[in-house]
CSV table of C-alpha atoms in Angstrom, one decimal:
chain,number,residue,atom,x,y,z
A,78,UNK,CA,-38.2,5.5,-41.1
A,79,UNK,CA,-39.4,7.4,-44.1
A,80,UNK,CA,-36.4,8.7,-46.0
A,81,UNK,CA,-37.3,12.7,-44.6
A,82,UNK,CA,-36.8,11.7,-40.9
A,83,UNK,CA,-33.7,9.5,-41.2
A,84,UNK,CA,-32.6,12.9,-43.3
A,85,UNK,CA,-33.3,15.1,-40.0
A,86,UNK,CA,-31.7,11.9,-37.5
A,87,UNK,CA,-28.8,11.9,-40.1
A,88,UNK,CA,-28.4,15.8,-40.0
A,89,UNK,CA,-28.6,16.2,-36.7
A,90,UNK,CA,-26.2,13.9,-35.4
A,91,UNK,CA,-24.0,15.7,-37.4
A,92,UNK,CA,-25.2,19.3,-36.2
A,93,UNK,CA,-24.4,17.6,-33.0
A,94,UNK,CA,-20.8,16.1,-33.2
A,95,UNK,CA,-19.5,19.0,-35.3
A,96,UNK,CA,-21.3,21.6,-32.2
A,97,UNK,CA,-18.8,19.6,-29.6
A,98,UNK,CA,-15.5,19.0,-31.4
A,99,UNK,CA,-15.7,22.8,-32.1
A,100,UNK,CA,-16.7,24.1,-29.1
A,101,UNK,CA,-14.5,25.7,-26.1
A,102,UNK,CA,-17.6,26.9,-23.7
A,103,UNK,CA,-18.7,23.9,-21.6
A,104,UNK,CA,-22.7,24.4,-22.3
A,105,UNK,CA,-21.8,24.3,-26.0
A,106,UNK,CA,-20.1,20.9,-26.1
A,107,UNK,CA,-23.0,19.7,-23.6
A,108,UNK,CA,-25.9,20.7,-25.9
A,109,UNK,CA,-23.8,19.1,-29.1
A,110,UNK,CA,-23.8,15.6,-27.2
A,111,UNK,CA,-27.8,15.6,-26.3
A,112,UNK,CA,-28.3,16.4,-29.3
A,113,UNK,CA,-26.3,13.1,-30.8
A,114,UNK,CA,-27.9,11.6,-27.9
A,115,UNK,CA,-31.2,12.3,-28.9
A,116,UNK,CA,-30.5,11.7,-32.5
A,117,UNK,CA,-29.4,8.3,-31.7
A,118,UNK,CA,-32.0,7.0,-29.9
A,119,UNK,CA,-34.9,6.8,-32.7
A,120,UNK,CA,-32.1,5.1,-35.1
A,121,UNK,CA,-31.2,2.0,-32.0
A,122,UNK,CA,-35.9,2.3,-31.6
A,123,UNK,CA,-36.6,1.7,-35.3
A,124,UNK,CA,-37.0,-2.0,-35.7
A,125,UNK,CA,-40.2,-2.2,-32.8
A,126,UNK,CA,-37.9,-5.8,-31.4
A,127,UNK,CA,-37.7,-5.6,-27.8
A,128,UNK,CA,-34.1,-6.0,-27.8
A,129,UNK,CA,-33.7,-2.5,-29.6
A,130,UNK,CA,-37.1,-0.8,-27.1
A,131,UNK,CA,-34.6,-2.2,-24.3
A,132,UNK,CA,-31.4,-1.1,-25.9
A,133,UNK,CA,-32.4,2.1,-26.6
A,134,UNK,CA,-33.8,2.9,-22.6
A,135,UNK,CA,-30.9,1.3,-21.3
A,136,UNK,CA,-28.8,3.7,-23.9
A,137,UNK,CA,-30.8,6.9,-23.2
A,138,UNK,CA,-30.3,6.4,-19.2
A,139,UNK,CA,-26.9,5.7,-19.4
A,140,UNK,CA,-25.6,8.6,-21.7
A,141,UNK,CA,-27.9,11.1,-19.0
A,142,UNK,CA,-26.4,9.8,-16.6
A,143,UNK,CA,-22.9,10.7,-17.6
A,144,UNK,CA,-23.7,13.8,-19.4
A,145,UNK,CA,-25.5,15.5,-16.0
A,146,UNK,CA,-22.2,14.6,-14.5
A,147,UNK,CA,-19.8,16.1,-17.2
A,148,UNK,CA,-22.1,19.2,-16.3
A,149,UNK,CA,-21.9,18.7,-12.8
A,150,UNK,CA,-18.3,18.8,-13.6
A,151,UNK,CA,-17.6,21.6,-15.5
A,152,UNK,CA,-20.0,23.8,-13.5
A,153,UNK,CA,-18.1,22.8,-10.2
A,154,UNK,CA,-14.9,23.8,-11.8
A,155,UNK,CA,-16.8,27.0,-12.9
A,156,UNK,CA,-17.3,27.3,-9.9
A,157,UNK,CA,-14.0,27.3,-8.1
A,158,UNK,CA,-12.0,28.9,-11.5
A,159,UNK,CA,-14.1,30.9,-13.1
A,160,UNK,CA,-13.8,29.6,-16.3
A,161,UNK,CA,-15.6,28.3,-18.7
A,162,UNK,CA,-13.1,27.2,-21.3
A,163,UNK,CA,-12.9,23.0,-22.0
A,164,UNK,CA,-9.1,23.2,-21.5
A,165,UNK,CA,-8.8,25.1,-18.2
A,166,UNK,CA,-9.7,22.1,-15.8
A,167,UNK,CA,-7.8,23.1,-13.0
A,168,UNK,CA,-10.1,22.1,-10.5
A,169,UNK,CA,-9.0,18.1,-9.1
A,170,UNK,CA,-12.1,16.9,-8.2
A,171,UNK,CA,-13.7,18.1,-11.3
A,172,UNK,CA,-11.3,16.3,-13.2
A,173,UNK,CA,-11.8,13.0,-11.6
A,174,UNK,CA,-15.7,13.9,-12.1
A,175,UNK,CA,-14.8,14.7,-16.2
A,176,UNK,CA,-12.5,12.0,-16.5
A,177,UNK,CA,-15.6,8.7,-15.5
A,178,UNK,CA,-18.5,10.8,-17.1
A,179,UNK,CA,-16.5,10.1,-20.6
A,180,UNK,CA,-15.2,6.6,-19.6
A,181,UNK,CA,-19.7,6.4,-19.4
A,182,UNK,CA,-20.0,7.9,-22.4
A,183,UNK,CA,-17.4,6.1,-24.2
A,184,UNK,CA,-17.9,2.8,-22.6
A,185,UNK,CA,-14.9,2.3,-20.8
A,186,UNK,CA,-14.6,-0.2,-18.3
A,187,UNK,CA,-15.9,0.0,-15.1
A,188,UNK,CA,-18.5,1.4,-16.8
A,189,UNK,CA,-18.8,-0.7,-19.7
A,190,UNK,CA,-22.0,-2.8,-19.4
A,191,UNK,CA,-24.5,-0.6,-21.1
A,192,UNK,CA,-22.1,-0.5,-24.7
A,193,UNK,CA,-22.6,-4.4,-25.4
A,194,UNK,CA,-26.7,-4.8,-24.5
A,195,UNK,CA,-26.7,-1.6,-27.1
A,196,UNK,CA,-24.8,-2.9,-29.8
A,197,UNK,CA,-26.2,-6.2,-29.7
A,198,UNK,CA,-30.2,-4.7,-29.1
A,199,UNK,CA,-29.1,-2.2,-32.2
A,200,UNK,CA,-29.4,-3.4,-36.0
A,201,UNK,CA,-25.7,-3.3,-38.0
A,202,UNK,CA,-26.4,0.2,-39.5
A,203,UNK,CA,-26.9,1.8,-36.1
A,204,UNK,CA,-24.1,-0.5,-34.1
A,205,UNK,CA,-21.3,1.3,-36.7
A,206,UNK,CA,-22.2,4.7,-35.7
A,207,UNK,CA,-22.2,3.8,-31.8
A,208,UNK,CA,-19.3,2.5,-32.7
A,209,UNK,CA,-17.7,5.5,-34.6
A,210,UNK,CA,-19.5,8.1,-34.8
A,211,UNK,CA,-21.0,8.7,-31.2
A,212,UNK,CA,-17.5,8.1,-29.8
A,213,UNK,CA,-15.5,11.0,-31.6
A,214,UNK,CA,-17.4,14.1,-29.6
A,215,UNK,CA,-16.8,12.5,-25.9
A,216,UNK,CA,-12.9,11.6,-27.3
A,217,UNK,CA,-13.1,15.4,-28.8
A,218,UNK,CA,-13.4,16.5,-24.6
A,219,UNK,CA,-11.3,13.4,-23.3
A,220,UNK,CA,-8.4,15.2,-26.1
A,221,UNK,CA,-9.3,18.9,-25.2
A,222,UNK,CA,-8.6,18.5,-21.3
A,223,UNK,CA,-5.8,15.6,-21.9
A,224,UNK,CA,-3.2,18.3,-20.4
A,225,UNK,CA,-5.5,18.2,-17.4
A,226,UNK,CA,-6.2,14.8,-16.6
A,227,UNK,CA,-5.3,12.1,-13.6
A,228,UNK,CA,-2.7,9.5,-15.1
A,229,UNK,CA,-2.4,7.2,-12.7
A,230,UNK,CA,-6.6,6.8,-13.0
A,231,UNK,CA,-6.4,6.9,-17.5
A,232,UNK,CA,-3.9,3.7,-17.0
A,233,UNK,CA,-5.8,1.7,-14.4
A,234,UNK,CA,-9.3,1.7,-16.3
A,235,UNK,CA,-7.3,1.5,-20.2
A,236,UNK,CA,-5.5,-1.7,-18.2
A,237,UNK,CA,-8.9,-2.4,-17.2
A,238,UNK,CA,-10.6,-2.2,-20.6
A,239,UNK,CA,-8.0,-3.8,-22.5
A,240,UNK,CA,-8.4,-7.1,-20.3
A,241,UNK,CA,-12.0,-6.9,-20.4
A,242,UNK,CA,-12.9,-6.4,-23.9
A,243,UNK,CA,-9.7,-9.1,-24.8
A,244,UNK,CA,-11.7,-11.5,-21.9
A,245,UNK,CA,-15.0,-11.0,-22.5
A,246,UNK,CA,-14.9,-11.0,-26.2
A,247,UNK,CA,-14.3,-15.3,-25.5
A,248,UNK,CA,-16.8,-15.9,-24.7
A,249,UNK,CA,-19.3,-15.0,-27.4
A,250,UNK,CA,-20.8,-16.1,-30.8
A,251,UNK,CA,-23.0,-12.8,-30.9
A,252,UNK,CA,-20.8,-10.2,-34.1
A,253,UNK,CA,-22.2,-7.6,-32.5
A,254,UNK,CA,-21.3,-8.6,-29.0
A,255,UNK,CA,-17.6,-9.6,-30.1
A,256,UNK,CA,-16.8,-6.1,-31.7
A,257,UNK,CA,-18.5,-4.3,-28.7
A,258,UNK,CA,-15.1,-5.6,-26.7
A,259,UNK,CA,-13.3,-5.3,-28.8
A,260,UNK,CA,-14.3,-1.0,-29.8
A,261,UNK,CA,-13.7,-0.9,-25.4
A,262,UNK,CA,-10.3,-3.3,-25.7
A,263,UNK,CA,-9.4,0.1,-28.0
A,264,UNK,CA,-10.4,2.7,-26.4
A,265,UNK,CA,-8.0,1.3,-23.9
A,266,UNK,CA,-5.2,1.4,-25.9
A,267,UNK,CA,-6.3,5.3,-26.8
A,268,UNK,CA,-6.8,6.2,-23.0
A,269,UNK,CA,-3.5,4.6,-22.1
A,270,UNK,CA,-1.5,7.3,-24.1
A,271,UNK,CA,-3.9,10.4,-24.1
A,272,UNK,CA,-1.8,12.2,-21.6
A,273,UNK,CA,1.7,11.6,-23.2
A,274,UNK,CA,0.6,12.0,-26.9
A,275,UNK,CA,-2.6,12.8,-27.3
A,276,UNK,CA,-1.7,12.8,-31.7
A,277,UNK,CA,-1.2,9.1,-31.2
A,278,UNK,CA,-4.8,8.6,-29.7
A,279,UNK,CA,-6.5,10.7,-32.7
A,280,UNK,CA,-4.5,8.5,-34.8
A,281,UNK,CA,-5.5,5.3,-33.0
A,282,UNK,CA,-9.0,6.7,-32.8
A,283,UNK,CA,-8.9,7.2,-37.0
A,284,UNK,CA,-7.1,3.9,-37.9
A,285,UNK,CA,-9.8,1.9,-35.3
A,286,UNK,CA,-13.1,3.7,-37.3
A,287,UNK,CA,-11.4,2.8,-40.4
A,288,UNK,CA,-10.9,-1.2,-39.7
A,289,UNK,CA,-14.2,-0.9,-37.7
A,290,UNK,CA,-16.1,0.4,-40.2
A,291,UNK,CA,-14.7,-1.6,-43.0
A,292,UNK,CA,-16.0,-5.0,-41.2
A,293,UNK,CA,-19.2,-3.7,-39.8
A,294,UNK,CA,-19.7,-2.2,-43.5
A,295,UNK,CA,-19.1,-6.3,-44.9
A,296,UNK,CA,-20.9,-7.7,-42.5
A,297,UNK,CA,-23.6,-5.7,-43.2
A,298,UNK,CA,-23.6,-7.1,-46.4
A,299,UNK,CA,-23.6,-11.0,-45.9
A,300,UNK,CA,-26.3,-10.2,-42.9
A,301,UNK,CA,-23.4,-11.8,-40.5
A,302,UNK,CA,-25.1,-12.2,-36.9
A,303,UNK,CA,-24.5,-15.0,-35.3
A,304,UNK,CA,-20.3,-16.8,-35.9
A,305,UNK,CA,-22.7,-20.5,-37.8
A,306,UNK,CA,-24.6,-17.3,-40.5
A,307,UNK,CA,-20.4,-16.6,-40.8
A,308,UNK,CA,-19.3,-19.8,-41.6
A,309,UNK,CA,-21.6,-19.7,-43.5
A,310,UNK,CA,-20.4,-16.7,-46.1
A,311,UNK,CA,-17.7,-18.1,-47.8
A,312,UNK,CA,-20.2,-20.3,-49.9
A,313,UNK,CA,-21.6,-16.5,-50.7
A,314,UNK,CA,-19.1,-14.5,-51.2
A,315,UNK,CA,-15.6,-15.8,-50.8
A,316,UNK,CA,-13.7,-12.6,-52.5
A,317,UNK,CA,-15.8,-10.8,-49.2
A,318,UNK,CA,-15.3,-12.8,-46.9
A,319,UNK,CA,-11.1,-13.1,-47.4
A,320,UNK,CA,-10.8,-9.3,-47.8
A,321,UNK,CA,-12.7,-10.0,-44.2
A,322,UNK,CA,-10.6,-12.1,-42.4
A,323,UNK,CA,-7.4,-9.3,-43.6
A,324,UNK,CA,-9.5,-6.6,-41.3
A,325,UNK,CA,-9.9,-8.7,-38.6
A,326,UNK,CA,-6.2,-9.6,-38.6
A,327,UNK,CA,-5.6,-5.5,-38.9
A,328,UNK,CA,-7.8,-4.8,-36.2
A,329,UNK,CA,-5.9,-7.5,-34.3
A,330,UNK,CA,-3.0,-6.0,-34.8
A,331,UNK,CA,-0.9,-8.2,-36.6
A,332,UNK,CA,1.9,-6.9,-38.7
A,333,UNK,CA,2.5,-5.9,-42.2
A,334,UNK,CA,-1.0,-4.5,-41.8
A,335,UNK,CA,-2.3,-1.2,-40.6
A,336,UNK,CA,-3.7,-1.8,-37.0
A,337,UNK,CA,-0.2,-2.8,-36.3
A,338,UNK,CA,0.9,0.7,-36.4
A,339,UNK,CA,-0.9,2.0,-33.6
A,340,UNK,CA,-0.1,-0.1,-31.2
A,341,UNK,CA,3.7,-0.7,-32.5
A,342,UNK,CA,3.2,3.6,-31.7
A,343,UNK,CA,1.7,2.7,-28.6
A,344,UNK,CA,4.3,0.3,-27.0
A,345,UNK,CA,7.3,2.6,-28.4
A,346,UNK,CA,6.2,5.9,-26.8
A,347,UNK,CA,4.9,4.0,-23.7
A,348,UNK,CA,8.7,2.6,-23.5
A,349,UNK,CA,10.2,5.8,-24.0
A,350,UNK,CA,8.1,7.0,-20.6
A,351,UNK,CA,9.3,4.7,-18.6
A,352,UNK,CA,6.4,2.7,-18.7
A,353,UNK,CA,7.5,-0.6,-19.8
A,354,UNK,CA,5.5,-2.7,-16.6
A,355,UNK,CA,2.5,-1.0,-18.2
A,356,UNK,CA,3.7,-1.8,-22.3
A,357,UNK,CA,3.7,-5.3,-21.9
A,358,UNK,CA,1.3,-5.4,-18.8
A,359,UNK,CA,-1.6,-3.9,-22.1
A,360,UNK,CA,1.0,-6.3,-24.7
A,361,UNK,CA,0.0,-9.3,-22.8
A,362,UNK,CA,-3.6,-9.0,-22.6
A,363,UNK,CA,-4.3,-7.9,-26.2
A,364,UNK,CA,-3.0,-11.7,-27.2
A,365,UNK,CA,-7.0,-12.1,-25.3
A,366,UNK,CA,-8.4,-10.1,-28.2
A,367,UNK,CA,-6.0,-11.5,-30.6
A,368,UNK,CA,-7.7,-14.9,-29.8
A,369,UNK,CA,-10.9,-13.7,-30.9
A,370,UNK,CA,-10.2,-12.0,-33.8
A,371,UNK,CA,-8.6,-14.9,-35.1
A,372,UNK,CA,-11.9,-17.2,-34.3
A,373,UNK,CA,-13.7,-14.5,-36.8
A,374,UNK,CA,-11.2,-14.6,-39.5
A,375,UNK,CA,-11.2,-19.0,-39.3
A,376,UNK,CA,-14.3,-18.9,-38.7
A,377,UNK,CA,-14.9,-16.1,-41.8
A,378,UNK,CA,-12.3,-18.7,-44.3
A,379,UNK,CA,-11.6,-22.0,-42.9
A,380,UNK,CA,-14.6,-23.4,-41.3
A,381,UNK,CA,-17.1,-24.6,-44.0
A,382,UNK,CA,-20.7,-25.8,-42.6
A,383,UNK,CA,-21.4,-29.3,-42.6
A,384,UNK,CA,-23.4,-29.6,-45.2
A,385,UNK,CA,-21.4,-27.5,-47.5
A,386,UNK,CA,-23.2,-27.4,-51.7
A,387,UNK,CA,-20.6,-28.0,-54.7
A,388,UNK,CA,-21.2,-24.9,-55.6
A,389,UNK,CA,-18.8,-22.3,-54.7
A,390,UNK,CA,-21.1,-19.3,-55.0
A,391,UNK,CA,-24.6,-20.5,-53.4
A,392,UNK,CA,-26.9,-17.7,-54.4
A,393,UNK,CA,-25.4,-13.4,-54.5
A,394,UNK,CA,-25.6,-11.4,-52.0
A,395,UNK,CA,-28.5,-9.7,-50.7
A,396,UNK,CA,-26.2,-6.2,-51.3
A,397,UNK,CA,-23.5,-5.3,-53.3
A,398,UNK,CA,-20.6,-4.5,-52.4
A,399,UNK,CA,-20.0,-1.1,-53.0
A,400,UNK,CA,-17.0,1.3,-53.3
A,401,UNK,CA,-17.3,1.9,-49.5
A,402,UNK,CA,-16.4,-1.4,-48.8
A,403,UNK,CA,-13.9,-1.6,-51.4
A,404,UNK,CA,-11.9,1.5,-50.2
A,405,UNK,CA,-11.9,0.9,-46.1
A,406,UNK,CA,-10.8,-2.7,-46.6
A,407,UNK,CA,-8.1,-1.5,-48.7
A,408,UNK,CA,-7.0,1.3,-46.3
A,409,UNK,CA,-7.1,-1.2,-43.7
A,410,UNK,CA,-4.9,-3.7,-44.3
A,411,UNK,CA,-2.6,-1.6,-46.5
A,412,UNK,CA,-1.2,2.1,-44.4
A,413,UNK,CA,1.8,0.4,-42.5
A,414,UNK,CA,4.0,1.7,-45.2
A,415,UNK,CA,3.1,5.3,-43.9
A,416,UNK,CA,4.6,4.4,-41.0
A,417,UNK,CA,8.4,6.9,-41.8
A,418,UNK,CA,6.4,9.9,-43.1
A,419,UNK,CA,4.0,9.2,-39.2
A,420,UNK,CA,7.0,8.5,-37.4
A,421,UNK,CA,8.9,11.7,-39.0
């Protein structure tokens, strides 16, 4: 892919995201989402591998269906209320349809099937975009309409997502699929609290982006696509493997790392809202996710390959460790002391 094409596609992604985030009219938000979808498809299919073409086709069909459903929901709301403003979603059937459309776009259970397949068929850089940037516009729409959504529906979907994200990730050996199920699980945590505290949802989303970016960039540096490859990375880049372990434990939500902060605040907020049962259920299901994060951390630092070299470093990594990995890893593991400032 030529640099000019990459520049055009990246600019289109940023433009589409900006249009959706800043719009207050349904048609403008829909336009931004469509620009985003059309810009990411060439990036998914650029390797011309059959898996990449399959992933791009699945992604296009799913996103087109979700966009159509969203357009139908907004048109129906406008028909009954005369309002095209995103915040004026007052028609209950339209609200239910929009919830389904955004769930499809985000990959929330039970509309999650496309997401692990799309990530598995993409390169690590494109998978990073799919897991972070592409989730920003639908999350923004969800935040803007949070006051109109059905709490029972959202809570059910979030519990399903957390359970499924943990359960399905247990048996995976491909790192991209593991991170896809991790993403589904984190989206479940975000949608649990969105009606009661939208700012907390935004905080959870931002910390998730930070940690996922750090993990994807590290894996891209060591060219890690499978768990066996992760086992050999210690001999190549011991320092990077150690920081990867810490970031994975942060993504699992273990104290005293950054990832503990949003989960702690979400459980606290759910308890305040007298939803102790929901808080207990999602805490229990998050233990499933903890298991496969621990397995990744174990593979990255403790497990050595069957025939390790006597030398500490076998060869240099493919790409040098850059400042972005250093910064994102530092932030992914050391932001918990900021919690008093957030709480006040």
